[in-house]
Every structure is written in structure tokens, then in C-alpha cells.
Coordinates of C-alpha atoms and ligand atoms in Angstrom, one line a residue:
X1 CA 36.0 61.1 -10.5
X2 CA 34.7 59.4 -13.6
X3 CA 35.7 56.0 -14.7
X4 CA 37.1 55.1 -18.2
X5 CA 34.2 54.0 -20.4
X6 CA 31.6 55.1 -17.9
X7 CA 29.9 58.2 -16.7
X8 CA 29.3 56.6 -13.3
X9 CA 31.2 58.0 -10.4
X10 CA 33.7 55.7 -8.5
X11 CA 32.4 54.6 -5.1
X12 CA 33.3 56.4 -2.0
X13 CA 34.3 53.9 0.6
X14 CA 31.4 53.2 2.9
X15 CA 28.7 53.9 0.2
X16 CA 27.2 51.3 -2.1
X17 CA 29.1 51.2 -5.4
X18 CA 26.9 52.0 -8.4
X19 CA 28.9 50.2 -11.1
X20 CA 30.5 46.8 -11.3
X21 CA 33.4 48.5 -13.1
X22 CA 34.0 50.6 -10.0
X23 CA 35.4 47.5 -8.4
X24 CA 38.1 47.0 -11.0
X25 CA 41.6 48.2 -10.2
X26 CA 42.3 50.6 -13.1
X27 CA 43.8 53.9 -13.5
X28 CA 40.5 55.5 -12.6
X29 CA 40.1 53.6 -9.3
X30 CA 43.6 53.9 -8.0
X31 CA 42.4 56.0 -5.0
X32 CA 39.8 53.4 -4.1
X33 CA 42.4 50.7 -4.3
X34 CA 44.7 52.7 -2.0
X35 CA 41.9 53.3 0.5
X36 CA 40.5 49.7 0.5
X37 CA 43.9 48.0 0.9
X38 CA 45.0 50.5 3.6
X39 CA 41.8 49.7 5.5
X40 CA 42.6 46.0 5.2
X41 CA 46.2 46.5 6.3
X42 CA 45.1 48.6 9.3
X43 CA 42.7 45.8 10.4
X44 CA 45.5 43.2 10.2
X45 CA 48.0 45.4 11.9
X46 CA 45.6 46.1 14.7
X47 CA 44.7 42.5 15.1
X48 CA 48.3 41.3 15.2
X49 CA 49.1 44.0 17.7
X50 CA 46.2 42.9 19.9
X51 CA 46.5 39.1 19.9
X52 CA 47.5 37.8 23.3
X53 CA 47.2 34.1 22.3
X54 CA 48.2 32.3 19.0
X55 CA 44.6 31.1 18.6
X56 CA 41.3 31.3 20.3
X57 CA 40.7 27.5 20.4
X58 CA 37.5 27.9 18.5
X59 CA 36.0 24.6 17.2
X60 CA 34.8 23.9 13.7
X61 CA 31.3 23.4 15.1
X62 CA 31.3 26.9 16.7
X63 CA 32.7 28.7 13.6
X64 CA 30.9 26.8 10.8
X65 CA 27.4 28.3 11.4
X66 CA 28.9 31.8 11.2
X67 CA 30.5 31.1 7.8
X68 CA 27.5 29.2 6.6
X69 CA 25.1 31.9 7.7
X70 CA 26.5 34.5 5.2
X71 CA 24.5 34.9 2.1
X72 CA 27.0 35.1 -0.7
X73 CA 24.4 36.3 -3.1
X74 CA 23.7 39.4 -1.1
X75 CA 26.9 41.5 -1.2
X76 CA 27.5 44.1 1.4
X77 CA 28.7 46.6 -1.2
X78 CA 30.9 48.2 1.4
X79 CA 34.6 47.7 2.4
X80 CA 34.1 48.6 6.0
X81 CA 31.1 46.3 6.5
X82 CA 32.9 43.4 4.7
X83 CA 35.9 43.8 6.9
X84 CA 33.7 43.8 10.0
X85 CA 32.2 40.6 8.8
X86 CA 35.6 39.2 8.0
X87 CA 36.7 39.9 11.6
X88 CA 33.8 37.7 12.8
X89 CA 34.5 34.8 10.5
X90 CA 38.3 34.9 10.2
X91 CA 40.5 37.5 11.8
X92 CA 39.3 37.2 15.4
X93 CA 39.8 33.4 15.5
X94 CA 42.6 32.9 13.0
X95 CA 45.8 31.1 14.1
X96 CA 48.6 33.7 14.4
X97 CA 52.0 32.4 13.5
X98 CA 53.3 35.9 14.6
X99 CA 52.6 35.0 18.2
X100 CA 55.6 33.7 20.2
X101 CA 53.6 30.8 21.6
X102 CA 52.7 29.4 18.2
X103 CA 55.0 26.4 18.3
X104 CA 53.3 23.9 16.2
X105 CA 54.0 23.3 12.5
X106 CA 56.5 24.5 9.9
X107 CA 54.9 28.0 9.6
X108 CA 57.0 31.1 10.0
X109 CA 56.2 34.7 10.9
X110 CA 56.9 36.6 7.7
X111 CA 59.3 39.5 7.0
X112 CA 57.9 42.9 6.1
X113 CA 59.8 43.2 2.8
X114 CA 58.1 40.0 1.6
X115 CA 54.7 41.4 2.6
X116 CA 55.5 44.4 0.5
X117 CA 56.2 42.1 -2.4
X118 CA 52.9 40.3 -1.8
X119 CA 51.0 43.5 -2.1
X120 CA 52.8 44.5 -5.3
X121 CA 52.6 41.2 -7.0
X122 CA 48.9 40.6 -6.4
X123 CA 48.0 44.1 -7.5
X124 CA 50.1 44.1 -10.7
X125 CA 49.0 40.4 -11.1
X126 CA 51.8 39.3 -13.5
X127 CA 51.6 35.7 -14.6
X128 CA 54.9 34.0 -14.8
X129 CA 54.0 31.5 -17.5
X130 CA 55.2 33.5 -20.4
X131 CA 57.4 36.5 -21.1
X132 CA 54.4 38.3 -22.7
X133 CA 52.5 38.1 -19.4
X134 CA 55.3 39.1 -17.1
X135 CA 58.3 40.8 -18.7
X136 CA 60.7 41.7 -15.8
X137 CA 59.0 39.3 -13.5
X138 CA 60.4 36.4 -15.5
X139 CA 63.9 37.8 -15.3
X140 CA 63.6 38.4 -11.6
X141 CA 62.5 34.8 -11.0
X142 CA 65.4 33.6 -13.2
X143 CA 67.9 35.6 -11.2
X144 CA 66.6 34.1 -8.0
X145 CA 66.8 30.6 -9.3
X146 CA 70.4 31.2 -10.4
X147 CA 71.1 32.8 -7.0
X148 CA 69.7 29.8 -5.2
X149 CA 71.6 27.4 -7.5
X150 CA 74.8 29.2 -6.7
X151 CA 74.1 29.0 -2.9
X152 CA 73.5 25.2 -3.4
X153 CA 76.8 25.0 -5.2
X154 CA 75.5 24.0 -8.6
X155 CA 77.5 25.3 -11.6
X156 CA 75.5 28.4 -12.6
X157 CA 75.8 27.8 -16.3
X158 CA 74.2 24.4 -16.2
X159 CA 71.7 24.7 -13.4
X160 CA 68.2 25.9 -13.6
X161 CA 64.8 25.6 -11.9
X162 CA 61.5 27.1 -11.4
X163 CA 59.3 28.5 -8.5
X164 CA 56.5 26.3 -7.4
X165 CA 53.6 26.4 -5.0
X166 CA 55.4 24.5 -2.2
X167 CA 57.5 21.6 -1.2
X168 CA 54.9 19.0 -2.3
X169 CA 54.9 20.4 -5.8
X170 CA 58.7 20.7 -5.9
X171 CA 59.1 17.1 -4.8
X172 CA 56.5 16.0 -7.3
X173 CA 58.2 17.7 -10.2
X174 CA 61.7 16.4 -9.1
X175 CA 60.4 12.9 -9.2
X176 CA 58.6 13.4 -12.5
X177 CA 62.0 14.5 -14.0
X178 CA 63.7 11.5 -12.4
X179 CA 61.1 9.1 -13.7
X180 CA 61.4 10.4 -17.2
X181 CA 65.2 10.2 -17.1
X182 CA 65.0 6.6 -15.8
X183 CA 62.4 5.7 -18.4
X184 CA 64.5 7.0 -21.2
X185 CA 67.5 5.1 -19.9
X186 CA 65.6 1.8 -19.6
X187 CA 63.8 2.1 -23.0
X188 CA 67.0 3.4 -24.7
X189 CA 67.4 2.9 -28.4
X190 CA 66.7 -0.8 -28.3
X191 CA 64.1 -2.5 -30.5
X192 CA 62.7 -4.8 -27.9
X193 CA 61.1 -2.0 -25.9
X194 CA 59.2 -2.8 -22.7
X195 CA 55.8 -1.2 -22.5
X196 CA 55.4 2.0 -20.4
X197 CA 53.2 0.3 -17.7
X198 CA 55.8 -2.5 -17.5
X199 CA 58.6 0.0 -16.9
X200 CA 56.6 2.1 -14.4
X201 CA 55.8 -1.0 -12.4
X202 CA 59.5 -1.7 -12.0
X203 CA 60.5 1.8 -10.8
X204 CA 61.4 2.4 -7.1
X205 CA 62.1 5.4 -5.0
X206 CA 64.1 5.2 -1.8
X207 CA 63.8 7.6 1.1
X208 CA 64.1 7.3 4.9
X209 CA 61.3 6.5 7.3
X210 CA 61.6 10.1 8.4
X211 CA 61.1 11.4 4.8
X212 CA 58.1 13.6 3.9
X213 CA 54.8 11.9 2.9
X214 CA 54.8 14.0 -0.3
X215 CA 57.2 11.4 -1.7
X216 CA 54.6 8.7 -1.4
X217 CA 51.9 11.0 -2.8
X218 CA 54.1 11.9 -5.8
X219 CA 54.7 8.2 -6.5
X220 CA 51.0 7.7 -6.6
X221 CA 50.5 10.7 -8.9
X222 CA 53.3 9.5 -11.2
X223 CA 51.6 6.2 -11.8
X224 CA 54.0 4.0 -9.9
X225 CA 53.0 0.9 -8.0
X226 CA 51.7 1.1 -4.5
X227 CA 55.0 -0.5 -3.3
X228 CA 57.2 1.9 -5.3
X229 CA 58.5 3.9 -2.3
X230 CA 61.0 1.9 -0.2
X231 CA 61.8 3.4 3.2
X232 CA 65.1 2.7 4.9
X233 CA 65.6 3.0 8.6
X234 CA 67.2 5.9 10.4
X235 CA 70.0 5.8 12.9
X236 CA 69.8 7.0 16.5
X237 CA 70.1 10.6 15.2
X238 CA 67.1 10.0 12.9
X239 CA 69.2 10.3 9.8
X240 CA 69.0 7.9 6.9
X241 CA 71.1 4.8 7.5
X242 CA 73.5 4.7 4.6
X243 CA 74.3 1.0 5.1
X244 CA 70.6 0.2 4.7
X245 CA 70.4 2.5 1.6
X246 CA 73.3 0.6 0.0
X247 CA 71.6 -2.8 0.9
X248 CA 68.3 -1.6 -0.5
X249 CA 69.8 -0.5 -3.8
X250 CA 71.5 -3.8 -4.0
X251 CA 68.3 -5.7 -3.3
X252 CA 66.5 -3.7 -6.0
X253 CA 69.2 -4.6 -8.5
X254 CA 68.9 -8.3 -7.7
X255 CA 65.1 -8.2 -7.9
X256 CA 65.2 -6.5 -11.3
X257 CA 63.8 -3.2 -10.0
X258 CA 65.1 0.2 -11.2
X259 CA 65.7 2.8 -8.5
X260 CA 64.7 6.1 -10.3
X261 CA 65.6 8.3 -7.3
X262 CA 66.9 8.4 -3.8
X263 CA 65.3 11.2 -1.8
X264 CA 67.5 12.5 1.0
X265 CA 65.9 14.9 3.5
X266 CA 67.8 18.0 4.6
X267 CA 65.6 18.9 7.6
X268 CA 63.1 16.1 8.5
X269 CA 59.7 17.5 9.3
X270 CA 59.5 15.9 12.8
X271 CA 63.1 15.8 13.9
X272 CA 64.8 18.6 12.0
X273 CA 67.6 16.2 11.2
X274 CA 69.7 16.1 8.0
X275 CA 70.5 12.9 6.2
X276 CA 74.3 12.3 5.6
X277 CA 74.3 14.0 2.2
X278 CA 77.9 13.4 1.2
X279 CA 77.8 9.7 1.9
X280 CA 74.4 9.4 0.1
X281 CA 75.7 11.3 -2.9
X282 CA 78.7 9.0 -3.1
X283 CA 76.4 5.9 -3.1
X284 CA 74.1 7.4 -5.7
X285 CA 77.0 8.4 -7.9
X286 CA 78.5 4.9 -7.7
X287 CA 75.3 3.3 -9.0
X288 CA 74.1 6.1 -11.2
X289 CA 70.9 6.9 -9.4
X290 CA 69.2 10.4 -9.3
X291 CA 69.7 12.1 -6.0
X292 CA 66.9 14.5 -4.9
X293 CA 67.5 16.5 -1.7
X294 CA 64.3 17.6 -0.1
X295 CA 65.6 20.7 1.7
X296 CA 62.1 22.2 2.1
X297 CA 62.9 22.9 5.7
X298 CA 66.7 23.0 5.9
X299 CA 67.1 25.4 2.9
X300 CA 67.4 28.3 5.4
X301 CA 70.9 27.0 6.1
X302 CA 71.9 28.2 2.6
X303 CA 72.0 31.7 4.1
X304 CA 73.0 30.8 7.6
X305 CA 76.1 32.8 8.6
X306 CA 77.2 29.9 10.9
X307 CA 75.7 26.6 9.8
X308 CA 76.0 26.4 6.0
X309 CA 78.3 23.4 6.5
X310 CA 75.4 21.3 7.6
X311 CA 74.3 21.1 4.0
X312 CA 77.6 19.9 2.7
X313 CA 77.0 17.4 -0.1
X314 CA 73.8 19.1 -1.3
X315 CA 75.9 20.4 -4.3
X316 CA 76.1 16.8 -5.5
X317 CA 72.3 16.4 -5.8
X318 CA 70.5 16.2 -9.2
X319 CA 67.6 18.2 -7.8
X320 CA 66.8 20.2 -4.7
X321 CA 63.5 21.4 -3.1
X322 CA 63.7 24.7 -1.3
X323 CA 60.8 26.1 0.6
X324 CA 61.3 29.8 1.1
X325 CA 58.0 29.8 2.9
X326 CA 59.5 27.7 5.7
X327 CA 62.9 28.9 6.6
X328 CA 63.3 32.2 4.6
X329 CA 60.4 33.8 6.5
X330 CA 58.3 34.2 3.3
X331 CA 54.5 34.2 3.1
X332 CA 52.9 31.1 1.6
X333 CA 53.4 30.3 -1.2
X334 CA 57.1 30.5 -2.1
X335 CA 59.1 27.4 -3.1
X336 CA 61.4 26.3 -5.9
X337 CA 62.8 23.2 -7.5
X338 CA 66.4 23.7 -8.5
X339 CA 68.1 21.2 -10.9
X340 CA 71.8 20.6 -11.5
X341 CA 71.3 20.1 -15.3
X342 CA 68.8 22.4 -17.0
X343 CA 68.3 19.9 -19.8
X344 CA 66.1 17.7 -17.6
X345 CA 63.5 20.4 -17.4
X346 CA 62.5 19.4 -20.9
X347 CA 60.4 16.7 -19.3
X348 CA 58.0 19.4 -18.1
X349 CA 57.8 21.1 -21.5
X350 CA 54.7 21.2 -23.7
X351 CA 54.4 23.7 -26.5
X352 CA 50.9 25.1 -27.1
X353 CA 50.3 27.1 -30.2
X354 CA 48.3 29.8 -28.3
X355 CA 50.9 30.3 -25.6
X356 CA 54.4 29.1 -26.0
X357 CA 55.0 27.7 -29.5
X358 CA 58.3 26.0 -30.1
X359 CA 59.5 28.8 -32.3
X360 CA 59.6 31.0 -29.2
X361 CA 62.0 28.7 -27.5
X362 CA 64.1 28.7 -30.7
X363 CA 64.2 32.5 -30.5
X364 CA 65.2 32.2 -26.8
X365 CA 62.1 34.0 -25.5
X366 CA 62.1 33.2 -21.8
X367 CA 58.8 31.4 -21.1
X368 CA 58.9 29.9 -17.7
X369 CA 55.9 27.7 -18.5
X370 CA 58.4 25.6 -20.5
X371 CA 59.8 24.4 -17.2
X372 CA 56.7 24.4 -14.9
X373 CA 53.9 22.0 -14.0
X374 CA 51.7 25.1 -13.7
X375 CA 50.5 27.4 -16.4
X376 CA 49.1 30.6 -14.8
X377 CA 51.5 31.2 -12.0
X378 CA 52.0 33.8 -9.2
X379 CA 55.0 36.0 -9.2
X380 CA 56.0 34.7 -5.8
X381 CA 59.6 35.3 -6.5
X382 CA 59.1 39.0 -6.0
X383 CA 58.7 38.5 -2.2
X384 CA 62.2 36.9 -2.0
X385 CA 63.6 39.6 -4.3
X386 CA 62.4 42.4 -2.1
X387 CA 63.6 40.5 1.0
X388 CA 67.1 40.2 -0.4
X389 CA 67.1 43.8 -1.7
X390 CA 65.9 45.3 1.6
X391 CA 67.2 43.2 4.4
X392 CA 69.7 40.9 2.7
X393 CA 70.4 37.1 2.8
X394 CA 72.6 37.3 6.0
X395 CA 69.8 38.9 7.9
X396 CA 67.4 36.0 6.9
X397 CA 70.1 33.5 7.8
X398 CA 70.6 35.2 11.2
X399 CA 66.9 34.8 12.0
X400 CA 67.0 31.1 11.2
X401 CA 70.2 30.8 13.3
X402 CA 68.3 32.3 16.2
X403 CA 65.5 29.7 16.2
X404 CA 68.1 26.9 15.8
X405 CA 69.8 28.2 19.0
X406 CA 66.5 28.5 20.7
X407 CA 65.7 24.8 19.9
X408 CA 69.0 23.7 21.3
X409 CA 68.3 25.6 24.5
X410 CA 64.7 24.1 24.7
X411 CA 66.1 20.6 24.2
X412 CA 68.5 21.1 27.2
X413 CA 65.6 22.5 29.3
X414 CA 63.6 19.4 28.5
X415 CA 66.5 17.0 29.0
X416 CA 67.0 18.4 32.6
X417 CA 63.3 18.2 33.4
X418 CA 62.3 14.9 35.1
X419 CA 58.6 15.4 34.0
X420 CA 59.6 14.9 30.4
X421 CA 61.4 12.7 28.0
X422 CA 63.0 14.4 25.0
X423 CA 63.9 12.7 21.7
X424 CA 66.7 13.2 19.3
X425 CA 68.4 16.6 19.3
X426 CA 67.5 18.5 16.2
X427 CA 70.0 20.1 13.8
X428 CA 67.4 22.6 13.0
X429 CA 64.5 24.0 15.1
X430 CA 62.2 21.2 16.2
X431 CA 62.0 19.6 19.7
X432 CA 60.1 16.3 20.1
X433 CA 59.3 15.2 23.6
X434 CA 56.6 13.7 25.8
X435 CA 55.3 14.0 29.3
X436 CA 56.5 10.9 31.1
X437 CA 55.6 10.7 34.8
X438 CA 57.0 7.6 36.5
X439 CA 54.8 4.6 37.3
X440 CA 52.2 5.3 34.6
X441 CA 51.2 2.8 31.9
X442 CA 52.1 3.3 28.3
X443 CA 48.4 3.8 27.3
X444 CA 47.9 6.5 29.9
X445 CA 51.1 8.3 28.8
X446 CA 49.9 8.3 25.2
X447 CA 46.5 9.6 26.1
X448 CA 47.9 12.1 28.6
X449 CA 50.0 13.7 25.9
X450 CA 47.2 13.7 23.4
X451 CA 45.0 15.3 26.0
X452 CA 47.5 17.9 26.9
X453 CA 47.9 19.0 23.3
X454 CA 44.2 19.4 22.8
X455 CA 43.6 21.1 26.1
X456 CA 46.4 23.6 25.3
X457 CA 44.9 24.3 21.9
X458 CA 41.4 24.7 23.3
X459 CA 42.6 27.3 25.8
X460 CA 44.5 29.1 23.0
X461 CA 47.4 29.7 25.4
X462 CA 49.8 27.9 23.0
X463 CA 49.8 25.7 20.0
X464 CA 52.1 22.7 19.8
X465 CA 52.2 19.8 17.3
X466 CA 51.9 16.1 17.9
X467 CA 53.5 13.1 16.2
X468 CA 54.3 9.5 16.8
X469 CA 57.8 8.3 17.6
X470 CA 58.2 4.5 17.4
X471 CA 54.5 4.1 17.8
X472 CA 54.1 6.4 20.9
X473 CA 52.4 9.7 20.9
X474 CA 54.8 12.6 21.4
X475 CA 54.5 16.4 21.3
X476 CA 56.5 18.6 19.0
X477 CA 57.7 22.2 19.1
X478 CA 58.6 23.7 15.7
X479 CA 60.4 26.9 16.5
X480 CA 60.4 29.4 13.7
X481 CA 59.7 32.6 15.5
X482 CA 62.8 34.4 16.8
X483 CA 60.5 36.3 19.1
X484 CA 59.8 33.2 21.1
X485 CA 61.9 33.1 24.3
X486 CA 63.0 30.2 26.5
X487 CA 60.6 31.6 29.1
X488 CA 57.7 31.2 26.7
X489 CA 58.8 27.6 26.2
X490 CA 59.2 27.0 30.0
X491 CA 55.7 28.4 30.5
X492 CA 54.2 26.1 27.8
X493 CA 56.0 23.1 29.3
X494 CA 54.4 23.9 32.7
X495 CA 51.0 24.1 31.1
X496 CA 51.5 20.8 29.3
X497 CA 52.6 19.1 32.5
X498 CA 49.6 20.6 34.3
X499 CA 47.1 19.3 31.6
X500 CA 48.8 15.9 31.2
X501 CA 49.3 15.4 35.0
X502 CA 45.7 16.2 35.6
X503 CA 44.7 13.7 33.0
X504 CA 47.0 10.9 34.3
X505 CA 45.8 11.5 37.9
X506 CA 42.1 11.4 36.9
X507 CA 42.6 8.2 34.9
X508 CA 44.4 6.6 37.8
X509 CA 41.6 7.5 40.2
X510 CA 38.9 6.3 37.8
X511 CA 40.8 3.0 37.4
X512 CA 41.1 2.5 41.2
X513 CA 37.5 3.2 41.8
X514 CA 36.1 1.0 38.9
X515 CA 34.9 -2.4 40.0
X516 CA 37.4 -5.2 39.3
X517 CA 36.5 -8.0 36.9
Ligands
LIG1 C1 60.6 17.9 4.5 C2 59.4 18.5 3.9 N1 59.2 18.3 2.5 C3 58.1 18.7 1.9 C4 57.1 19.4 2.6 C5 55.9 19.8 1.9 O1 55.9 21.2 1.7 P1 54.6 22.1 1.4 O2 53.8 22.0 2.6 O3 55.2 23.4 1.1 O4 54.0 21.5 0.2 C6 57.2 19.6 4.0 C7 56.1 20.2 4.7 O5 56.2 20.3 5.9 C8 58.4 19.1 4.6 O6 58.6 19.3 5.9

């Protein structure tokens, strides 16, 4: 086979390529593309079939020398050899979210239609910034934004949005839009205009103590003061207290601060609880404050056949974060920011002569960069598109329902087990608990739970997360794999009790035998 513009033969897999051009994916190398990618897929499929633990418990100190020892200036020139090497530095010790005893963070196993999308989108490599780099990709993303807006309950004619890299970016963009709206309102058309720094120093954001830290990060990036984010307490169900929200709004008004946004969380990261959206929306409407709903986690309820009602009130938000890569079983990255009123997206617009001149917008050429914080941008929407076209929204929602049911069963299991104390029952799929044997000091309980988590991870038998509840160390299961069974969870709890119990007994013995005074 000869390559365009070259007389050099394309490489046969396994032999050293003779031309740099032979590595480009072009019409002439389609067969090499097919072979290389198939080899990679075979490796991953074999590894996923073979894993008997979610991780190997390898430490950075063990793995780092292997990665550091590779000479990046001496290519192997061969797909098979590179995949063998990759096995050593990555695939063998990777953390596998596919495994039923991966119970740690908000990572999901991914659906096959989305993986198909991933393969197509990276090979075609469309960039969704402008129509002239994407064509149909732009229209597909726009349809999915409209579809999501409709699921939220926004009027389709007015709503809009854009895909982003994740919940952090979606929240940042939402708060950027809210900041600019607040700024425009404050500065208005008056002649005695306060300076921009003065206005920014007066802006406040309110969220609950269980809100995601990306809100604080966004405030920092948006140039607000260090004290710009006010957190209000949660109730016994770990949901934002609306009486405190109202009081905080009132206090801000009295102190001359402008609340630029209230961020309600639909699916708190630790507790999987949903703030009272309807009541919060009423309060925000009454005082004319932007409501952002961070539904990064809870967005899966938009397609739940049985639990959509848990999001009632979301349709009254000004903006919503949805992370398809959390509860729609999509590969990272796949997220979107959806806004009720498309006009607010103008705050993310900048016209560049070389890319998206204003005349293009006048001619209604659909350039998504006009709404995005990014320029070059992946066609992540394709993954969701193929998911909806192959398996359908109800099937995605049914998978999410399964893990929510599992979390409820796990919560009951823990509530009935005297070895443990379990915290707030989740509306989604997390379970927060701790090992709590009687007669053990608070310090030992804290350390025993920390120890159990690390010992479990080191063995690779299971991965669970940790967090603090009211200052005390707890463990957390985030259930997003419908393949996980209650037996898996019971087994992991036994392992935790074994590790933590061993630690507590060893500490007690050491304290008894240590000299007093
Ligand atoms: C509620 C919530 N919002 C935002 C984020 C940030 O999302 P991402 O990790 O996709 O940036 C998370 C991540 O866990 C989250 O739980």
C-alpha cells in the first residue's frame, strides 16, 4: 500500500514504521488504524474480563520508577510493544470502575454505545467551536442541549446551553453568567457608577455546607473576595435549610451585599441529598436572585422512570449543571450547562476575526464557541447521542434507579448492623457510615476508620471513599455500578470491620501496656 504524497509503504503492525506520515490516520492508513485500535480494544476487553479486584493497591512509590524509567525519546515504533509497555505502567494497576467492588467516588461504569461514540469522535476529531470545524456535530450537540432543557422543564424556545468538560466548568460558567447579570444590574444606566472591583467585592454566593467545593473555586476564579461564598446549614436530612437561606439573604441586604446567585445542590457529593428546590426557587424569585442548580450528580433523575419527581422545582432555575459522566453512565468527559434564557450566554461571547466574526452570528451560523468558555472542544455530545439512539433514555434511567435501590438496601443493612453507625439516608446512591464499636474513644474510632479504608485499598479487595461528618472521619460508598450486589456490600463491610476492629484492638493493647505518666 502506498501513502498519499509518499512512495514509502505503510507499516505492517509489529514492524518499525519507515515514515512519520505512516502514523497519520488518512485514507491511505485506514487499515493500520483499524488494526491498531482493534489491538487496543482487545487489550482493554481482556483486562476488564480478567480483573478480580477494582485495583491492585499499588503505591505511587512502586509505580513511579516504572513510568520514570521509560525513555520518551526512544520510541518503540511498534503497537504491540507499546501496548505491552502500557500494560506495565497503566492497565495492570489501573482502578477499574467496572468492578462491582469499586464503591468509592462518583465514577460510573460506562455504557457500550457511549464507548462507540468515543471511538468515532476521537478518530473524526471534530472540534465543536465552529460550524466550519464540525458541521453535523454542532447540530447534534444543539439537539441534546434542547433535549436536556426539555427534560429539565425549561421552555425549549428560550433555553440553551453548551457541553463542557465537567461539573466544575459548568458551575464556573453558570456563576460567570450570574456575576455578569448582577454586575449589569448594579451598574445599570446610572452616571455615578461604582468601579468594577468595588462591585465584585460586594457580590456574594450562597450555597449549603454540603455544596460542592467547585463553587468556592469558581468564586476565586471570578475575582470575588475570599469571603464571597456564604454557606448555610443543612437540616437533619443534609438538605439546605431554607429558613437560614432566607435569613442569609436578608443579612446580605442589610449589610449592603448583593447576592449574585444561590447554588442549590441536586445530589450532594457526600450524602446524595437534594436541596428543597421548590422552596429555594420561591425564595430566589421573591428577591430576584439567580438560582443555579448543581445537578451534576442528580441529573440522572431526569431520565428515571420512577423518581423524576425528586427534581421538582429544577424547572424554576436560571441555570443547571448536568454531568452525564456521573449518572448517565458516560465516559469522562461529558457535562453541560443549561440555561433558562439563552440571552445570558452572551456573557461568554467574544468575536475573533479569524474564527467567529460577528457577521457569522448575524447570518445565524451556529458557532458553539459563542457560548463556551473553551475554544477547541471535543464532540463529547456524540456519546450521549449514540446512547439515546441505541439504548434509549429509559434504559439509562433504569440503570440509575437500580443503584438508588441498592443504596437504600445497603443503608438498611448498615442500620441493622451493630458494628456500624450509618448517617443520613441518601435520595440517590451514596451511603455514609463508620465503624463504631462500643467503648472506644473518639480518636480511636476516627483512626480505625481511616486505617480500614487504607488497608482495604492496599489489598485491592475493594475501594471505598472517606469523608468527614461533623468533624468525624466516616466512610462512604458511592454506588453507581448496577452489577454491585448487596452480597458484595456485605462482604466489604465485613472486611472493613475486620481491619478497623484489628486496629482498635491493637491500639487498646498498646495503650494498656504503655507506661502511665
Ligand atoms: C455536586 C457536584 N458538583 C460538581 C462536581 C464537579 O464535577 P466534575 O468532577 O465533573 O468537575 C461534583 C463532582 O463530584 C459534584 O459532586
